[in-house]
Amino acid sequence: MDETPLERERRAKVARWRSERREPYPWSFPGRVPTEDVRTRCLALSAGQEAEGDPVRVAGRLHALRVHGGTAFADIDDLSGSLQLILRADVLGEGPYHAWMGDLDSGDLIGAEGRPALSRRGEPSLVATRVELLAKAISPPPEKFHGLQDVEERLRRRYLDLLSSAETRARFRARSVLVRETRSFLDEAGFLEVETPVLVPLAGGGTAQPFSTYSNYLGEEVRLRIALELALKRLLVGGLERVYELGKCFRNEDLDVTHSPEFTMLEAYWAYADYLDMKGLVERLYARLASRVGTLLPDVPAAQEAAQAFASGFHTVDFVEELEHRSGISRLIERKPSELREYARAAGSTVPDDSPPGVFLDKLFEHYVEPHLLRPTFVLDYPAVTTPLAKRHRSRPGFVERFEFYYRGMELGNAYTELNDPDEQFRRFEEQLSSRVEDRFAYDEDFVQALRYGMPPATGIGIGIDRMVMALTGTFSIKDVILFPLVRARLP
RNA sequence: GGGCCCGUAGCUUAGCCCGGUAGAGCAGGCGGCUCUUAACCGCAAGAUCAGGGGUUCGAAUCCCCUCGGGCCCGCCA
């Protein structure tokens, strides 16, 4: 690996330390507290005052060093935030102080021991009585003020993005907390978290293109799952009643601002309940997540906006009513497929002429309605032609019991009262198999067999976790909520 | 699949239209400075201008190709 002159300079410092029998990469730094603790203790102090009592130990990455002759101000970052260390020649000793000024570089991981103090200018600080190098940084960090601007570098080398951006750290921390809250919420609601296979002989539950690989043991091709649905419904047949899985699914499709080939899906299935029960569950889940994000990201306006929006509840619209209202097209349900096709063409869609009529309705909805679904909104009761796998509506002929929900024009999830009639399921699989446009549909014969044993009436939902995090953290690209998004390998 | 845009020092960038030996800030080196916080002041150093080819006396700049990336549209879901 090529070294820059800067890196050679830093490596020389490591060599010098070693020659002096000092360790540039020590083993631990016991007794350290988060810098947050120091900031908290500083609240009780007045400017220029130093706290009494035992010294405390903090550790973090050095990101700025301002040297004023015999006093230096060193800013360190840890996960809890940033803290200024005050290093003084008269406290550390002239010799050690000047040695540290020569040895320290931004990016180094250091530890310090000392007393909390407010600087004369009122900055929460730690007056260091002792400094330790915990790991020498050979490569310099990104520029301190602008940070890492290159989008490609941010994605390919996320560690640089994280170490130079407190905002990025806060966003991914928020993601972890939101996922944990989601799990707690479902656990408390009596759902059982399960793990089903990622490697499957047949990638069912949708018509996305799967990734393929090969099992040496089986001597067969296997695929990566595209959805969790069919495995989880089998568990309902098996009597697990309330189950969910939160895990990776894979679709061999394009990556754009709302799609990633590898993404995190939550699916939950709830026996003896229907889609309106699920609607209530979603609303409660999002209210809880909103209250968490409000305190997690106090400095992110879009996150605060999302927190408020979800806290005040969802708005509900009817699929057909809303589409007729927005498009100005009346009596949509009575229209012939050819008419729907013409309307879809007029809206700019280029889907094939022989697509099922539901496809045209979907295109019209995408074009006329989705951009307007800015507030958290449930879209309720879809025409049956748009949705092959939901149960028919109990009181509205030609419709199914289904809702999707949206925020800022982005689809966040999709729920049904699930189809559990095995013969009906078989017919719909057959239809999909015979449809020219869905030639990559995988027929899972054993799933129909499972339904023959009886699946309880149930509701189910799929929620894209990446999009959920985007919505709640006010992020506009899915790549900004995935730590290591898929990128092309760099040729040597 | 179609269109638009970007790639200059470790990082952030100016220069590109209108061709004439690449200019700065941060970081790093040396010197100064005991309350700064994008610290400051002085000195010196650092660049196959993404890669390849072409036009030209001369290319970071104009043209073509390749690589990597971003955005929009379409498709997919």
XYZ file of C-alpha atoms (C1' of nucleotides) in Angstrom:
569
model
C 0.000 0.000 0.000
C 1.359 3.404 -0.967
C 2.155 5.804 1.838
C 1.848 9.535 1.628
C 4.514 11.804 3.144
C 2.065 12.538 5.975
C 1.759 8.878 6.761
C 5.518 8.404 6.704
C 5.801 11.248 9.210
C 3.359 9.563 11.570
C 4.940 6.164 11.108
C 8.257 7.707 12.130
C 6.633 8.762 15.409
C 5.544 5.163 16.006
C 9.100 3.993 15.352
C 10.432 6.584 17.769
C 7.996 5.457 20.473
C 9.033 1.851 19.983
C 12.709 2.771 20.196
C 11.947 4.481 23.520
C 10.148 1.306 24.663
C 6.805 3.079 24.803
C 3.795 1.254 23.350
C 1.873 3.131 20.622
C -0.911 0.479 20.645
C -1.574 -0.436 24.281
C -4.104 -3.009 25.453
C -6.765 -1.148 27.383
C -7.665 2.011 29.242
C -9.484 0.918 32.393
C -11.914 3.046 34.336
C -12.860 5.395 31.505
C -16.196 7.170 31.634
C -18.115 8.697 28.715
C -17.206 12.329 28.043
C -20.869 13.047 28.659
C -20.254 12.459 32.392
C -17.637 15.199 32.401
C -19.936 17.619 30.585
C -22.635 16.888 33.124
C -20.299 17.566 36.043
C -19.284 20.856 34.424
C -22.872 22.132 34.642
C -22.347 22.880 38.335
C -19.171 24.931 37.721
C -18.627 28.570 36.893
C -16.222 29.811 34.214
C -12.599 29.201 35.158
C -13.547 26.832 38.002
C -12.185 23.310 38.431
C -14.164 20.508 40.140
C -13.042 19.059 43.463
C -12.684 15.352 44.122
C -11.245 12.294 42.422
C -9.931 12.599 38.900
C -11.867 10.975 36.055
C -10.636 9.170 32.973
C -11.932 9.705 29.441
C -10.889 8.341 26.066
C -11.627 9.183 22.462
C -10.366 10.312 19.106
C -8.392 13.534 18.894
C -9.980 15.748 16.265
C -8.495 19.163 16.950
C -5.440 20.445 18.794
C -4.968 24.159 19.439
C -1.550 24.898 20.883
C -0.860 28.254 22.587
C 2.667 27.949 23.806
C 2.347 26.444 27.278
C -1.362 25.610 27.069
C -3.070 23.416 24.505
C -6.709 22.616 23.878
C -7.384 19.150 22.524
C -10.893 18.166 21.407
C -11.700 14.483 21.664
C -14.781 12.645 20.432
C -16.373 9.572 21.898
C -19.785 8.095 21.174
C -21.399 10.340 23.769
C -20.053 13.539 22.216
C -17.084 15.841 22.170
C -14.952 17.156 25.029
C -12.131 19.670 25.293
C -9.023 18.588 27.165
C -6.865 21.347 28.614
C -3.197 20.376 28.536
C -0.856 22.646 30.479
C 2.925 22.653 30.687
C 2.754 23.588 34.370
C 0.429 20.647 35.141
C 1.942 17.931 32.950
C 5.535 19.149 33.352
C 7.541 21.037 30.717
C 9.213 17.923 29.321
C 6.167 15.687 28.916
C 4.037 18.589 27.701
C 6.389 19.452 24.838
C 6.845 15.786 24.012
C 3.066 15.398 23.652
C 2.852 18.447 21.402
C 5.296 16.723 19.080
C 3.692 13.279 19.304
C -0.019 13.968 19.012
C -1.759 14.063 15.652
C -5.401 14.487 14.813
C -7.032 11.102 14.462
C -5.029 9.560 17.322
C -6.985 7.685 19.962
C -5.961 9.007 23.349
C -6.917 8.694 26.988
C -6.707 11.392 29.628
C -7.080 11.631 33.364
C -7.912 14.842 35.176
C -10.564 17.040 36.755
C -13.650 18.489 35.082
C -13.419 22.253 34.688
C -15.066 25.083 32.852
C -12.561 27.036 30.781
C -12.403 30.801 31.258
C -14.529 31.045 28.148
C -17.067 28.631 29.681
C -16.271 25.514 27.637
C -16.776 22.200 29.501
C -13.296 20.713 29.749
C -11.034 18.280 31.503
C -7.750 19.615 32.872
C -5.478 16.684 32.114
C -2.982 15.547 34.724
C -2.082 12.514 32.641
C -2.290 11.654 28.924
C -1.952 8.262 27.241
C -1.695 7.311 23.608
C -4.176 4.468 23.034
C -3.725 3.938 19.294
C -1.628 5.935 16.845
C -3.416 6.945 13.638
C -1.064 6.558 10.693
C -3.513 7.902 8.115
C -4.898 11.381 8.767
C -8.669 11.810 9.183
C -10.788 13.785 6.678
C -10.628 17.570 6.869
C -11.964 18.770 10.205
C -14.441 21.414 9.143
C -16.033 20.122 5.931
C -15.602 16.451 6.735
C -15.818 13.792 4.055
C -17.832 15.241 1.165
C -17.144 12.621 -1.483
C -20.284 10.476 -1.572
C -18.460 7.472 -2.949
C -15.837 7.560 -0.211
C -18.545 7.908 2.431
C -20.170 4.691 1.248
C -17.069 2.658 0.461
C -15.257 3.652 3.626
C -18.043 4.219 6.078
C -15.582 4.219 8.989
C -14.211 7.525 7.704
C -17.709 8.957 7.451
C -18.478 7.773 10.996
C -15.263 8.948 12.593
C -15.507 12.398 11.040
C -19.243 13.002 11.335
C -21.146 13.077 14.613
C -24.301 13.365 12.525
C -23.628 10.032 10.800
C -22.868 8.410 14.157
C -26.132 9.764 15.574
C -28.123 8.508 12.606
C -26.835 4.939 12.836
C -27.221 4.946 16.571
C -30.821 6.011 16.037
C -31.271 3.115 13.645
C -30.129 0.633 16.295
C -32.431 2.106 18.901
C -35.419 2.129 16.528
C -34.858 -1.508 15.600
C -34.570 -2.442 19.259
C -37.764 -0.531 20.073
C -39.568 -2.310 17.253
C -38.528 -5.661 18.673
C -39.561 -4.696 22.198
C -42.913 -3.469 20.958
C -43.678 -6.731 19.158
C -42.334 -8.844 22.018
C -44.592 -7.017 24.452
C -47.530 -7.516 22.080
C -47.002 -11.261 22.400
C -45.197 -11.892 19.117
C -42.492 -14.516 18.925
C -39.338 -13.588 17.043
C -38.207 -16.376 14.726
C -35.460 -16.984 12.201
C -36.263 -18.636 8.887
C -33.827 -19.619 6.135
C -32.025 -17.107 3.976
C -30.916 -19.886 1.592
C -33.973 -21.428 -0.016
C -34.640 -23.716 -2.963
C -37.432 -21.386 -4.126
C -37.608 -17.636 -3.551
C -41.332 -17.119 -2.984
C -43.530 -14.397 -1.558
C -43.068 -12.001 -4.459
C -41.952 -11.780 -8.043
C -38.616 -10.017 -7.577
C -35.541 -11.463 -9.232
C -33.613 -13.516 -6.638
C -29.850 -13.903 -6.205
C -28.685 -17.428 -6.971
C -25.873 -19.476 -5.540
C -24.941 -23.130 -5.255
C -24.894 -25.627 -2.413
C -22.034 -28.083 -2.697
C -23.724 -30.310 -0.133
C -27.031 -30.548 -1.994
C -25.490 -30.368 -5.432
C -28.255 -27.911 -6.257
C -28.771 -24.278 -6.949
C -30.166 -22.344 -3.998
C -31.507 -18.808 -3.871
C -31.478 -15.963 -1.359
C -34.918 -15.175 -0.008
C -36.808 -12.175 -1.423
C -39.458 -12.131 1.326
C -40.298 -13.818 4.614
C -43.985 -14.378 3.990
C -44.305 -18.047 3.042
C -42.054 -19.325 5.830
C -43.856 -17.280 8.486
C -47.323 -18.343 7.332
C -46.218 -21.959 7.639
C -45.505 -21.170 11.278
C -49.112 -19.962 11.679
C -50.213 -23.327 10.318
C -47.898 -24.874 12.899
C -49.658 -23.018 15.703
C -47.168 -20.298 16.617
C -50.038 -17.763 16.382
C -48.035 -14.534 16.520
C -44.658 -14.467 14.837
C -42.305 -11.972 13.346
C -38.940 -11.951 11.698
C -36.654 -8.987 11.266
C -33.892 -9.775 8.856
C -32.207 -9.350 5.538
C -33.954 -10.032 2.257
C -32.268 -9.850 -1.137
C -33.610 -8.741 -4.487
C -31.463 -8.812 -7.571
C -32.734 -5.426 -8.761
C -31.509 -1.862 -9.119
C -30.245 0.248 -6.273
C -31.791 3.716 -6.031
C -32.745 6.146 -3.272
C -35.515 3.895 -1.919
C -34.345 0.424 -3.035
C -31.326 -1.629 -2.038
C -30.552 -5.151 -3.333
C -29.855 -6.189 0.271
C -32.360 -4.719 2.681
C -33.881 -5.361 6.076
C -37.451 -6.531 6.203
C -39.846 -6.923 9.079
C -42.787 -9.227 8.566
C -45.310 -10.044 11.277
C -48.250 -12.465 11.208
C -51.064 -12.402 13.722
C -53.599 -15.231 13.942
C -57.294 -14.568 14.643
C -56.925 -10.870 13.805
C -57.657 -8.850 10.645
C -56.124 -5.953 8.772
C -57.894 -3.340 10.905
C -56.296 -4.840 14.001
C -52.966 -4.583 12.191
C -53.662 -0.978 11.319
C -54.044 -0.208 15.017
C -50.830 -2.064 15.806
C -48.885 -0.054 13.206
C -50.210 3.203 14.575
C -49.145 2.284 18.109
C -45.722 1.103 16.918
C -45.038 4.349 15.078
C -46.246 6.480 17.977
C -43.714 4.718 20.171
C -40.900 5.038 17.646
C -41.737 8.719 17.139
C -41.396 9.419 20.840
C -37.948 7.775 20.845
C -36.637 9.571 17.775
C -37.718 12.902 19.208
C -35.075 12.596 21.915
C -32.514 10.662 19.836
C -32.015 13.317 17.172
C -32.801 16.662 18.787
C -30.647 18.534 16.240
C -32.125 17.034 13.076
C -35.111 19.146 11.968
C -36.469 16.489 9.594
C -36.379 13.933 12.419
C -38.224 16.309 14.743
C -40.778 16.885 12.027
C -41.232 13.126 11.571
C -41.533 12.618 15.326
C -44.330 15.164 15.479
C -46.079 13.823 12.397
C -46.171 10.219 13.618
C -47.018 11.182 17.181
C -50.187 12.910 16.050
C -51.419 9.772 14.321
C -52.193 8.575 10.811
C -54.627 9.917 8.348
C -56.711 7.325 6.407
C -57.809 7.494 2.770
C -59.702 5.074 0.535
C -57.671 3.827 -2.427
C -60.317 4.360 -5.106
C -61.818 7.553 -3.686
C -58.412 9.150 -3.377
C -57.330 8.075 -6.843
C -60.550 9.375 -8.417
C -60.197 12.626 -6.512
C -56.556 13.207 -7.476
C -56.786 12.052 -11.084
C -60.209 13.468 -11.894
C -61.132 10.099 -13.441
C -64.598 8.942 -12.349
C -66.081 5.441 -11.972
C -62.605 3.825 -12.062
C -63.815 0.424 -10.996
C -66.159 0.137 -13.965
C -63.509 1.027 -16.527
C -62.372 -1.544 -19.062
C -58.681 -2.586 -18.992
C -58.145 -0.768 -22.306
C -59.434 2.476 -20.818
C -57.231 2.072 -17.741
C -54.305 1.426 -20.029
C -54.934 4.678 -21.883
C -55.137 6.616 -18.630
C -51.865 5.033 -17.495
C -50.223 5.919 -20.826
C -51.418 9.490 -20.392
C -49.742 9.490 -16.969
C -46.426 8.506 -18.577
C -46.279 4.787 -17.842
C -44.709 2.465 -20.417
C -45.730 -0.897 -18.920
C -46.604 -3.537 -21.561
C -50.091 -3.389 -23.121
C -50.988 -6.898 -21.971
C -50.239 -6.213 -18.287
C -52.986 -7.273 -15.884
C -55.452 -4.393 -15.290
C -54.298 -4.050 -11.689
C -50.918 -2.888 -12.943
C -52.519 0.123 -14.649
C -54.345 1.053 -11.463
C -51.073 0.828 -9.536
C -49.360 3.092 -12.072
C -52.181 5.628 -11.845
C -51.971 5.569 -8.071
C -48.209 6.054 -8.139
C -48.534 8.963 -10.503
C -51.528 10.826 -9.123
C -51.665 9.985 -5.420
C -48.316 8.902 -3.933
C -46.566 12.273 -4.286
C -49.374 13.806 -2.216
C -49.176 11.332 0.673
C -46.897 13.517 2.748
C -48.386 13.043 6.192
C -48.432 9.555 7.715
C -51.317 8.021 5.768
C -53.058 4.650 5.537
C -54.417 3.765 2.118
C -57.256 1.335 2.640
C -59.148 -1.267 0.569
C -57.565 -2.054 -2.774
C -59.381 -3.275 -5.880
C -58.930 -7.062 -6.035
C -57.210 -6.831 -9.440
C -54.237 -5.036 -7.877
C -53.574 -7.625 -5.205
C -53.415 -11.342 -5.855
C -52.563 -12.574 -2.360
C -54.987 -10.831 0.034
C -58.341 -12.088 1.241
C -61.430 -10.725 -0.521
C -63.214 -7.924 1.295
C -65.952 -9.128 3.629
C -68.442 -6.456 2.543
C -67.126 -4.788 -0.625
C -67.325 -7.000 -3.704
C -64.360 -6.613 -6.047
C -62.064 -5.423 -3.257
C -59.542 -6.996 -0.912
C -58.742 -6.236 2.708
C -55.420 -4.495 2.384
C -53.708 -1.319 3.447
C -50.437 0.334 2.651
C -49.010 3.228 4.580
C -47.010 6.187 3.403
C -44.985 9.121 4.632
C -43.419 11.871 2.487
C -44.666 10.072 -0.626
C -42.743 6.910 0.290
C -44.365 3.530 0.835
C -43.453 2.229 4.273
C -45.408 -0.994 4.520
C -48.104 -3.264 3.192
C -50.624 -5.365 5.123
C -53.469 -7.766 4.347
C -56.044 -9.881 5.899
C -54.270 -12.994 4.655
C -55.655 -15.445 2.163
C -55.976 -18.831 3.895
C -58.244 -20.725 1.506
C -55.925 -23.346 -0.077
C -57.981 -23.740 -3.248
C -58.144 -19.993 -3.799
C -54.407 -19.760 -3.136
C -53.784 -22.507 -5.671
C -55.888 -20.702 -8.326
C -53.987 -17.442 -7.784
C -50.627 -19.158 -8.058
C -51.826 -20.744 -11.303
C -52.865 -17.343 -12.645
C -49.492 -15.880 -11.828
C -47.717 -18.814 -13.439
C -49.680 -18.375 -16.659
C -49.186 -14.615 -16.748
C -46.580 -13.632 -19.311
C -45.402 -10.598 -17.368
C -44.710 -12.547 -14.192
C -42.537 -15.235 -15.714
C -40.157 -15.228 -12.796
C -42.837 -16.141 -10.303
C -41.856 -19.178 -8.233
C -44.628 -21.620 -7.431
C -44.308 -23.051 -3.936
C -46.391 -26.205 -4.046
C -45.717 -27.137 -0.453
C -47.129 -23.822 0.707
C -50.547 -24.741 -0.758
C -50.185 -28.101 0.925
C -49.548 -26.333 4.247
C -52.736 -24.280 3.808
C -54.698 -27.506 3.254
C -53.921 -28.406 6.853
C -55.589 -25.164 7.912
C -54.078 -21.729 8.548
C -56.015 -19.680 11.100
C -57.594 -16.449 9.865
C -54.800 -13.927 10.224
C -53.410 -10.581 9.293
C -49.867 -9.989 8.155
C -47.630 -7.072 7.402
C -44.347 -6.273 5.710
C -42.390 -3.204 6.777
C -39.155 -2.118 5.132
C -36.923 -1.346 8.095
C -34.518 0.779 6.063
C -37.375 2.979 4.891
C -38.803 3.094 8.402
C -35.466 4.449 9.613
C -35.349 6.906 6.690
C -38.806 8.205 7.536
C -38.127 8.633 11.236
C -34.642 10.098 10.911
C -35.538 12.399 8.020
C -33.067 10.748 5.623
C -33.585 10.967 1.863
C -31.463 8.113 0.542
C -31.571 4.480 1.637
C -27.751 4.390 1.354
C -27.552 6.806 4.252
C -29.263 4.374 6.620
C -27.371 1.241 5.506
C -23.888 1.039 7.021
C -22.285 -0.728 4.089
C -24.458 -0.432 0.996
C -23.656 -2.560 -2.032
C -20.977 -0.903 -4.202
C -19.052 -2.099 -7.210
C -15.745 -3.752 -6.347
C -12.818 -1.493 -7.083
C -10.427 -2.914 -9.647
C -6.848 -3.022 -8.407
C -32.757 0.810 -20.968
C -32.759 6.661 -21.862
C -31.033 11.514 -20.248
C -28.191 15.052 -17.278
C -24.016 15.902 -14.025
C -19.354 14.940 -11.241
C -13.958 12.965 -10.541
C -7.774 18.596 -9.410
C -2.542 17.410 -2.967
C -4.421 12.891 2.643
C -9.168 16.086 3.033
C -12.209 20.688 1.281
C -11.686 23.284 -3.153
C -10.238 27.547 -7.276
C -8.907 27.220 -12.317
C -12.426 24.448 -17.305
C -17.178 28.352 -21.058
C -12.762 31.638 -23.665
C -6.009 26.185 -24.321
C -0.201 29.308 -22.561
C 4.372 25.444 -16.887
C -2.036 24.190 -11.348
C -3.812 28.763 -6.755
C -5.696 28.433 -1.818
C -7.630 26.548 3.099
C -7.348 22.355 6.532
C -4.164 18.353 7.940
C 1.336 17.360 8.201
C 6.966 19.743 8.957
C 9.956 23.886 11.257
C 9.627 28.468 14.422
C 6.524 31.753 17.818
C 2.536 32.205 21.364
C -0.378 29.884 28.869
C -8.086 30.284 27.652
C -8.596 28.649 22.511
C -12.676 26.219 20.083
C -12.828 26.169 11.730
C -7.427 29.543 17.344
C -3.721 32.886 15.375
C 1.234 34.703 13.051
C 5.799 33.499 10.057
C 8.720 29.995 6.902
C 9.320 25.724 3.917
C 7.209 21.449 1.562
C 3.332 18.622 -0.748
C -0.442 17.356 -7.393
C 1.065 10.819 -12.815
C -5.355 17.316 -12.677
C -9.679 9.334 -12.376
C -7.258 6.238 -16.625
C -6.292 5.836 -21.981
C -6.315 7.943 -26.824
C -6.885 12.231 -30.143
C -6.690 17.614 -31.879
C -2.851 21.435 -31.141
C 3.531 24.559 -31.319
C 1.135 23.899 -26.440
C -4.411 20.328 -22.968
C -6.710 20.179 -16.010
C -9.234 23.162 -19.935
C -11.536 21.048 -26.539
C -13.021 15.883 -28.767
C -13.512 10.336 -28.274
C -13.294 5.871 -25.294
C -12.934 3.422 -20.507
C -13.492 3.234 -15.103
C -15.942 4.925 -10.648
C -19.892 7.800 -8.598
C -24.424 10.981 -8.195
C -29.335 12.642 -9.825
C -33.829 12.253 -12.894
C -37.069 9.211 -15.998
C -38.540 4.293 -17.404
C -38.704 -0.822 -15.917
C -38.747 -3.976 -11.707
C -41.100 -4.356 -6.550
